[in-house]
XYZ file of C-alpha atoms in Angstrom:
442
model
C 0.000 0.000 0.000
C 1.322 3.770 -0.642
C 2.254 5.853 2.259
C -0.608 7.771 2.275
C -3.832 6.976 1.843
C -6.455 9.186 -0.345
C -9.774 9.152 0.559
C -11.725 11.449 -2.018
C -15.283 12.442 -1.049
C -17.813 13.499 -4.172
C -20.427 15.617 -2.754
C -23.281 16.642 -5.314
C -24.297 19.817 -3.932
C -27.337 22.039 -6.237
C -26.295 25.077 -6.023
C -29.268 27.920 -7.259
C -28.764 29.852 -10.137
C -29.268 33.188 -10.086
C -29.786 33.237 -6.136
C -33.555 31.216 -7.223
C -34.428 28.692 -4.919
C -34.403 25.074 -6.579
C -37.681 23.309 -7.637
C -37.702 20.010 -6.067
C -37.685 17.482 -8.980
C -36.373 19.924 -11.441
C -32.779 18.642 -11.765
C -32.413 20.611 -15.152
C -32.578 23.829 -13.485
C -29.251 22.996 -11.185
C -25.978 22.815 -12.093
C -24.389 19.771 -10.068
C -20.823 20.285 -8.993
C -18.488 17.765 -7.825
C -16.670 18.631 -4.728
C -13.255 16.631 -3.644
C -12.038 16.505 -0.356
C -8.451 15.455 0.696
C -7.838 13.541 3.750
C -5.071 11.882 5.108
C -5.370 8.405 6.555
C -2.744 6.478 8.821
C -1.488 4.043 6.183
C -2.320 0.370 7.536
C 1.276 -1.188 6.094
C 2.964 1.326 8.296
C 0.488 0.678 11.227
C 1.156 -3.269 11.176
C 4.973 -1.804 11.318
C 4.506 0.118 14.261
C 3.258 -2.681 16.068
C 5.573 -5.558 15.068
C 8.612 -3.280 15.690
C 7.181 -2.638 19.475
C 7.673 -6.346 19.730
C 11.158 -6.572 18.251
C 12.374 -4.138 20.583
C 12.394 -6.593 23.193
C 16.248 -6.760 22.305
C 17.902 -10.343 23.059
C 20.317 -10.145 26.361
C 23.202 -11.562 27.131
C 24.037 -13.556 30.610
C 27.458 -14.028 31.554
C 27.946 -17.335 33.639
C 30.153 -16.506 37.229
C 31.328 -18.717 39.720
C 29.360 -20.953 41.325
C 25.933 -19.440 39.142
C 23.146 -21.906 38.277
C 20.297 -21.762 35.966
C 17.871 -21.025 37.925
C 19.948 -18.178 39.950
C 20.574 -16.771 36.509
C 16.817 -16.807 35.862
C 15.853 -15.367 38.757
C 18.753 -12.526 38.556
C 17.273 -11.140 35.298
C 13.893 -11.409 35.785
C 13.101 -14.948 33.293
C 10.261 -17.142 33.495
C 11.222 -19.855 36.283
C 8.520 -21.983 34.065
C 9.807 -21.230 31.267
C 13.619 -22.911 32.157
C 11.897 -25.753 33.534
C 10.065 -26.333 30.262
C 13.296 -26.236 28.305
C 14.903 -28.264 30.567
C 12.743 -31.218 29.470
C 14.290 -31.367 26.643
C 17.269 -33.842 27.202
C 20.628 -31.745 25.037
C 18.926 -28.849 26.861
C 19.232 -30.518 30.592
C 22.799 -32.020 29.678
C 24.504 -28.969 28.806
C 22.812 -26.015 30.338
C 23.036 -27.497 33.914
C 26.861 -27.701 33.522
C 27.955 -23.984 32.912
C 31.313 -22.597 33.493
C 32.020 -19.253 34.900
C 32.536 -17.362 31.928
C 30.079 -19.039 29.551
C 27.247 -16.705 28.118
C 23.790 -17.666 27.628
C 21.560 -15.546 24.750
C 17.845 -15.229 25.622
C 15.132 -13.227 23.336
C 12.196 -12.311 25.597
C 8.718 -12.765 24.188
C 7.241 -10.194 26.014
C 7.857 -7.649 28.709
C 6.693 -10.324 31.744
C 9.508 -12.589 31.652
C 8.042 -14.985 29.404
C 11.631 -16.515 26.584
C 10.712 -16.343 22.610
C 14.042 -18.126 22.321
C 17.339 -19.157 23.930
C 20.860 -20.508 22.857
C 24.242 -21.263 24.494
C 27.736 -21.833 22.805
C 28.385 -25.670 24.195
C 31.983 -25.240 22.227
C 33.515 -23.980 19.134
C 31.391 -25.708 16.486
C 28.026 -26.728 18.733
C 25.506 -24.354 19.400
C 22.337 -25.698 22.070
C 19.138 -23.382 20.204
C 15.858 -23.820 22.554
C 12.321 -22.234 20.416
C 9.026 -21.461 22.000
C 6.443 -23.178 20.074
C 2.674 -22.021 19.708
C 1.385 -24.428 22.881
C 4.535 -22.522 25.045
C 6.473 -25.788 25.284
C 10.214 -25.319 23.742
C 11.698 -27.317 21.139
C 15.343 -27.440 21.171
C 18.292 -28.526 18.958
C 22.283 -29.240 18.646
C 23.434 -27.146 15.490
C 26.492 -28.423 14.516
C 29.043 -25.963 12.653
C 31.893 -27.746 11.071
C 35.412 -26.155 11.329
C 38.039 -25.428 9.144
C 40.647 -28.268 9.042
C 43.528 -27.321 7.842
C 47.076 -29.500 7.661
C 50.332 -27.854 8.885
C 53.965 -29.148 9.857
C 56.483 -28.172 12.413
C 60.072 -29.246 12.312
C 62.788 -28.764 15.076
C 66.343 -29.581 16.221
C 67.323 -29.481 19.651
C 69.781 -27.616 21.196
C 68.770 -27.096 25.086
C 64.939 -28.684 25.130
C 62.326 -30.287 23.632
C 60.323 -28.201 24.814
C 62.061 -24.869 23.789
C 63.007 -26.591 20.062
C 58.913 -26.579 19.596
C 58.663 -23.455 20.547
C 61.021 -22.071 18.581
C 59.475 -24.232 15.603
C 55.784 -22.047 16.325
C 54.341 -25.422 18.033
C 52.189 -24.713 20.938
C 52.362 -26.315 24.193
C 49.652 -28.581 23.905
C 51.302 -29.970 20.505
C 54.425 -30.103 22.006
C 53.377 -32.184 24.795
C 51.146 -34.586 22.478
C 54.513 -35.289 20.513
C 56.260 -36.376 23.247
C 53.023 -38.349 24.561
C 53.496 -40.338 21.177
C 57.524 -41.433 21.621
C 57.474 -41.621 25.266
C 57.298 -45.697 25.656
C 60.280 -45.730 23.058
C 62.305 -42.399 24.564
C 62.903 -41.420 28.070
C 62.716 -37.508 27.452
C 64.444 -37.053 30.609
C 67.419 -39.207 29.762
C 67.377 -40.064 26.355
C 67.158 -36.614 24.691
C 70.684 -35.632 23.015
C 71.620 -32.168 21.470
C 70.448 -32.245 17.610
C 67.858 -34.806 18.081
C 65.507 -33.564 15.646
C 61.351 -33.742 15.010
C 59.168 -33.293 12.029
C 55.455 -33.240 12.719
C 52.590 -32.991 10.149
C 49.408 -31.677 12.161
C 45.972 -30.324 12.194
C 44.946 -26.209 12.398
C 41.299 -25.478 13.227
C 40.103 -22.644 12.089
C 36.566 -20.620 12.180
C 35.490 -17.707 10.067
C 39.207 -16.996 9.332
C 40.534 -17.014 12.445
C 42.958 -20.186 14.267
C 41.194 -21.396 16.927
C 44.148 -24.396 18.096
C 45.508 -27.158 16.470
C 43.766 -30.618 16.059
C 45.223 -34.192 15.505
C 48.649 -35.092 15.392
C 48.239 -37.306 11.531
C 52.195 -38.334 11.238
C 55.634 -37.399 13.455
C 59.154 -38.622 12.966
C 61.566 -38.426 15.965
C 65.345 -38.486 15.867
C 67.178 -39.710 19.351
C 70.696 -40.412 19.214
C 70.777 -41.032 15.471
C 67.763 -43.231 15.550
C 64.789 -42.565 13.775
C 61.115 -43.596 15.139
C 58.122 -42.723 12.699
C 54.491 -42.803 13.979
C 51.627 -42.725 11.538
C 47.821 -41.995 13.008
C 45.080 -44.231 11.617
C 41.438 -44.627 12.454
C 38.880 -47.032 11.977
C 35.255 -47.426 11.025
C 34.372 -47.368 14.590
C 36.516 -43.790 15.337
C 39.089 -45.511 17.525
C 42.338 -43.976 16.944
C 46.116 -44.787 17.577
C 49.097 -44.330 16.116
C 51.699 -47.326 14.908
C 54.762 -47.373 13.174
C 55.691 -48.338 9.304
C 55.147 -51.787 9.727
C 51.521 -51.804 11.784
C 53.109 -52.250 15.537
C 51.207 -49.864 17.470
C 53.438 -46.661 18.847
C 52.108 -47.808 22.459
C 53.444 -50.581 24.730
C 51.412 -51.899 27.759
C 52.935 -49.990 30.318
C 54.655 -46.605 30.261
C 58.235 -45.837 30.837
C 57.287 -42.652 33.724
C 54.233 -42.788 35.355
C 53.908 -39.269 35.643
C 52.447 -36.332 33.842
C 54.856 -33.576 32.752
C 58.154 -34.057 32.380
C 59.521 -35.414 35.491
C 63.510 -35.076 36.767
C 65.012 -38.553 37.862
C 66.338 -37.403 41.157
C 67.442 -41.348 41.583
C 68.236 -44.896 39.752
C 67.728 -48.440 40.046
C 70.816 -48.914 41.747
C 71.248 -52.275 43.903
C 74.218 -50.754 45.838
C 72.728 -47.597 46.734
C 73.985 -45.575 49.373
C 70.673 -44.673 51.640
C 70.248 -40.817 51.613
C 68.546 -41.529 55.272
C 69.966 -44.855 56.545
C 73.186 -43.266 55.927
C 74.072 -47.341 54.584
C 74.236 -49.327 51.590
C 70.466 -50.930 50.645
C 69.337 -51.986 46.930
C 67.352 -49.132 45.292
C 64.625 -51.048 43.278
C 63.194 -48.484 42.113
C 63.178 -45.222 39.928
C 62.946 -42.017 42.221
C 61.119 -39.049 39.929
C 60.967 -35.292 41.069
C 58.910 -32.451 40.495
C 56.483 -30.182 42.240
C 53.794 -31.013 45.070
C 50.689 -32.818 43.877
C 52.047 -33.374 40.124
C 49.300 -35.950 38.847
C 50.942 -39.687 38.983
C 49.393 -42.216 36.476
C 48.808 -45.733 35.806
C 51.483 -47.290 33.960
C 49.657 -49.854 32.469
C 45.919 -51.014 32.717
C 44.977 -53.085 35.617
C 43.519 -53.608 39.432
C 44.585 -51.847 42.526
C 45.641 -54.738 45.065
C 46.672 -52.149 47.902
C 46.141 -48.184 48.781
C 47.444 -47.105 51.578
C 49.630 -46.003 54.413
C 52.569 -48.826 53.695
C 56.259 -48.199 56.377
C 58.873 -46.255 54.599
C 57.051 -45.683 51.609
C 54.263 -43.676 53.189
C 51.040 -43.213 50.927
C 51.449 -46.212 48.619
C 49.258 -47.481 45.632
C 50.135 -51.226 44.370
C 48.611 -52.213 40.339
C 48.680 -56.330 39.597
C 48.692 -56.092 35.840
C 48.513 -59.185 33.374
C 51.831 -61.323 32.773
C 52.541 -61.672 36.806
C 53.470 -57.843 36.938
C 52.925 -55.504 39.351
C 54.060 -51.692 39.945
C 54.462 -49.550 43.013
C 53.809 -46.143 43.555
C 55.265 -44.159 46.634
C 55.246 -41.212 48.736
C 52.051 -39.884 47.037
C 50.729 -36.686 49.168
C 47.265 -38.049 48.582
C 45.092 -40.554 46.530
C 42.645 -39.827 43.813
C 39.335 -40.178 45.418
C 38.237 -42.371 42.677
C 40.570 -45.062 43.111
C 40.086 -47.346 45.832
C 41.347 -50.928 46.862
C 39.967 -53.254 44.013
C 39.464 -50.839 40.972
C 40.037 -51.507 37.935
C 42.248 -48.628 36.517
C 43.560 -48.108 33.019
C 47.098 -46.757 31.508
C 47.346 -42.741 32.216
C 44.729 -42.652 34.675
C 45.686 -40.423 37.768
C 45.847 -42.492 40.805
C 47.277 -40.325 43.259
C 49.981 -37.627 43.195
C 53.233 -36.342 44.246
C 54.556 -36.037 47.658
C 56.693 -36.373 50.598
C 55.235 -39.204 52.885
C 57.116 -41.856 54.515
C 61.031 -42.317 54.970
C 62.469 -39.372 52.578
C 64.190 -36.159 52.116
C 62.194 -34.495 49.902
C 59.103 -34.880 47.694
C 59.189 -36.988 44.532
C 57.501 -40.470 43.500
C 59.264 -43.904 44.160
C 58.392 -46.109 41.494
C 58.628 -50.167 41.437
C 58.328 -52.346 38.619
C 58.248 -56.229 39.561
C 57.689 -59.239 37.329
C 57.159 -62.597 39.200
C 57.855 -60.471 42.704
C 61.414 -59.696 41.328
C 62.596 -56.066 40.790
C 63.276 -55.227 37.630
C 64.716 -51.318 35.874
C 61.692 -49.440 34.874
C 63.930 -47.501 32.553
C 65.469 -50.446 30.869
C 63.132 -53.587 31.191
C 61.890 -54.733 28.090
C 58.175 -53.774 27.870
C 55.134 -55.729 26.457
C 53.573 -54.339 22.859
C 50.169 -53.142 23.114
C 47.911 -55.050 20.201
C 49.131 -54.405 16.576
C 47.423 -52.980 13.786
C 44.320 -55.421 12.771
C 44.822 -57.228 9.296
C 41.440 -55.954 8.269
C 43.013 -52.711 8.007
C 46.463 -53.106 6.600
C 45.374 -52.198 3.257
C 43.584 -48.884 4.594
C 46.455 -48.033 6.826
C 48.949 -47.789 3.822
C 46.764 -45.527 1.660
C 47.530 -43.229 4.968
C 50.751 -44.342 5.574
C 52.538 -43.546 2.160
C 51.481 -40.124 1.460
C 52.287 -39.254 5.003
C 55.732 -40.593 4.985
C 56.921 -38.894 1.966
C 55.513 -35.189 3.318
C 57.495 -36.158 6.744
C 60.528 -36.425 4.265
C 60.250 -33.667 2.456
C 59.817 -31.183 5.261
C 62.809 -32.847 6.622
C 64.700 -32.563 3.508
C 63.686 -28.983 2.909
C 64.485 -28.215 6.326
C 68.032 -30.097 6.714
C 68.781 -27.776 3.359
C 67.693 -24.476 4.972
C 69.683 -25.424 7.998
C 72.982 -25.694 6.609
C 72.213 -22.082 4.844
C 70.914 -20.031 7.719
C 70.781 -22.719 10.805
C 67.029 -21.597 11.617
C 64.015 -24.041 11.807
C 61.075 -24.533 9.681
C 57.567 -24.050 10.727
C 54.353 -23.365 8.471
C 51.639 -24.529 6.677
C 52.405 -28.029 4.386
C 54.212 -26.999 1.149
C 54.690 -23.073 2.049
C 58.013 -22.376 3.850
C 57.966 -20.459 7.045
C 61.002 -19.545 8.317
C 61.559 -18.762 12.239
């Protein structure tokens, strides 16, 4: 419809002629003259505008999440239908993710009207899932689990050591988190307390993800090559139907071994060996040391090294808070000194490799804090550091063929970027970081 409306009256008003009065029925004797009137109306488009825009107003706020804040506090707070959260929490994504908030999380809500009552509602459950909840027409909610795929995007690191690991990744752009995740991949075939050598070198091909143009953190590790000592290890990730991951070597033996070399997360510091003519630090007298002694801070996080059931927790002499793990093959390990158990893990559970069982501390007959740690097959003592270790499970043969339409492609990019690198090297002496196929230098 126009803007305006136009509403144009005819009046047919006789006027006399000559100042004589009209003869009723004599039409021939008046001039009739059409009169038009302009008027303007409210125009009705306009009018239906007015009144959804009142209701648009209603502007959608934003609720920050703080410590210790529920959903129903946050209702409450800002003035929200108490109903109205109780009728999207029937909704089952809706219950499982918006009755776990973290400070800092934000919640948008669209009010349907000025008495509390929610047109809509949706919460950020992470970087590519968004929980929507929609008021339908009988006031129940309908929710739903949008899913936004990132950006995948490959990239590759390589690095030569000259002081760290950890400072080599750095220096090759790799963030913490990667760094870490390398070494989590070599650690049951290098001790990266021990083993590490100057100008042991990496090369790791990894994931980027990335939304609306900007890097949110890297993804998977898909293929790494390590250097110790002039030995090369290469570990190639492959996944099955199913989604199970894991990463094996060239020839299908999987990178993981059934227990772990340190059972403890970071890196730790040997602070003593498996020495059987130890001198005792408080004994002040020669007793076998069965066991590797591993520093670091109070209440570092010890693990599992291998799966299996906890056959004693507790208070045990000299070795104060103690945890004892029968695994299969007639092994068993010892943990010692712990400051405290993991809540979770009692006498009895089952517990599987990397789970935290207790952590670090200074109970029982010591000097200062670290973990004593025991590794005995058939009751007899053996070098955690040195014993030979049992292989996890191989690749399966159903997948062999699979695994080297992953393996080959990967292999060659590992040694290329190493290639490329060793060449730039002996120019400037400066690692290589970037995106695959696009030099970077550092």
């Amino acid at each position: 419809m126009a803007t305006g409306a136009l509403l144009t009256i005819v009046s047919v008003l006789f006027w006399p002629q000559n100042n004589s009065p009209a003869v009723e029925g004599d039409a021939s004797n008046n001039d009739a003259q059409a009169l038009t009137l302009q008027l303007d109306l409210p125009d009705i488009d306009s009018y239906d505008l007015a009144i959804t825009s009142q209701t648009e107003s209603i502007s959608t706020m934003t609720i920050e999440v703080n410590n210790g804040d529920t959903l129903g506090e946050l209702f409450t707070k800002n003035n929200l239908s108490y109903d109205n959260m109780l009728a999207i929490l029937n909704n089952q994504d809706a219950k499982k993710y918006l009755t776990r908030l973290k400070p800092g999380d934000k919640i948008g809500v669209k009010p349907f009207d000025n008495t509390g009552q929610i047109q809509s509602l949706h919460y950020q459950v992470d970087d590519e899932s968004t929980l929507t909840a929609t008021r339908k027409t009988n006031g129940a909610f309908s929710t739903e689990l949008i899913k936004t795929p990132l950006d995948v995007r490959v990239a590759y690191a390589h690095g030569s050591i000259k002081d760290s690991l950890f400072l080599a990744g750095m220096q090759a752009g790799m963030e913490d988190r990667l760094i870490m995740n390398l070494a989590g991949i070599f650690r049951w075939d290098i001790d990266f307390v021990l083993d590490i050598r100057k100008n042991d070198n990496f090369t790791v091909i990894y994931e980027e993800l990335w939304k609306n143009g900007e890097k949110l953190r890297t993804g998977n590790i898909l293929a790494a090559e390590f250097t110790n000592n002039g030995k090369s290890f290469h570990a190639i990730r492959f996944e099955d139907e199913n989604g199970e991951s894991n990463f094996y070597s060239p020839d299908g033996k999987s990178m993981k071994k059934a227990f772990l070399r340190a059972p403890i997360k970071f890196t730790p510091r040997v602070t003593s060996s498996f020495n059987p003519r130890r001198m005792h630090p408080v004994h002040k007298r020669v007793r076998p040391h069965r066991g590797v002694d591993y520093g670091g801070p109070l209440n570092t996080p010890i693990i599992a090294a291998g799966d299996g059931k906890v056959i004693f927790r507790g208070r045990k002499g000299g070795y104060g808070n103690c945890v004892i793990i029968q695994h299969g093959g007639n092994i068993t390990t010892l943990y010692a000194h712990l400051n405290k158990f993991n809540r979770k893990v009692r006498h009895g559970s089952r517990v599987k490799q990397g789970q935290t069982i207790g952590y670090l501390g200074a109970t029982g007959t010591v000097t200062a804090k670290h973990l004593h740690y025991e590794y005995r097959v058939n009751g007899v003592h053996r070098n955690p550091r040195t014993v030979k270790l049992p292989n996890a499970k191989p690749l399966p043969k159903k997948h062999k063929a699979d695994f080297e339409q992953v393996k080959n492609p990967l292999l060659t990019q590992l040694d290329v970027i190493k290639r490329a690198n060793t060449l730039q090297a002996n120019t400037d002496n400066i690692s290589v970081s970037g995106a695959t196929g696009a030099s970077a230098a550092q």
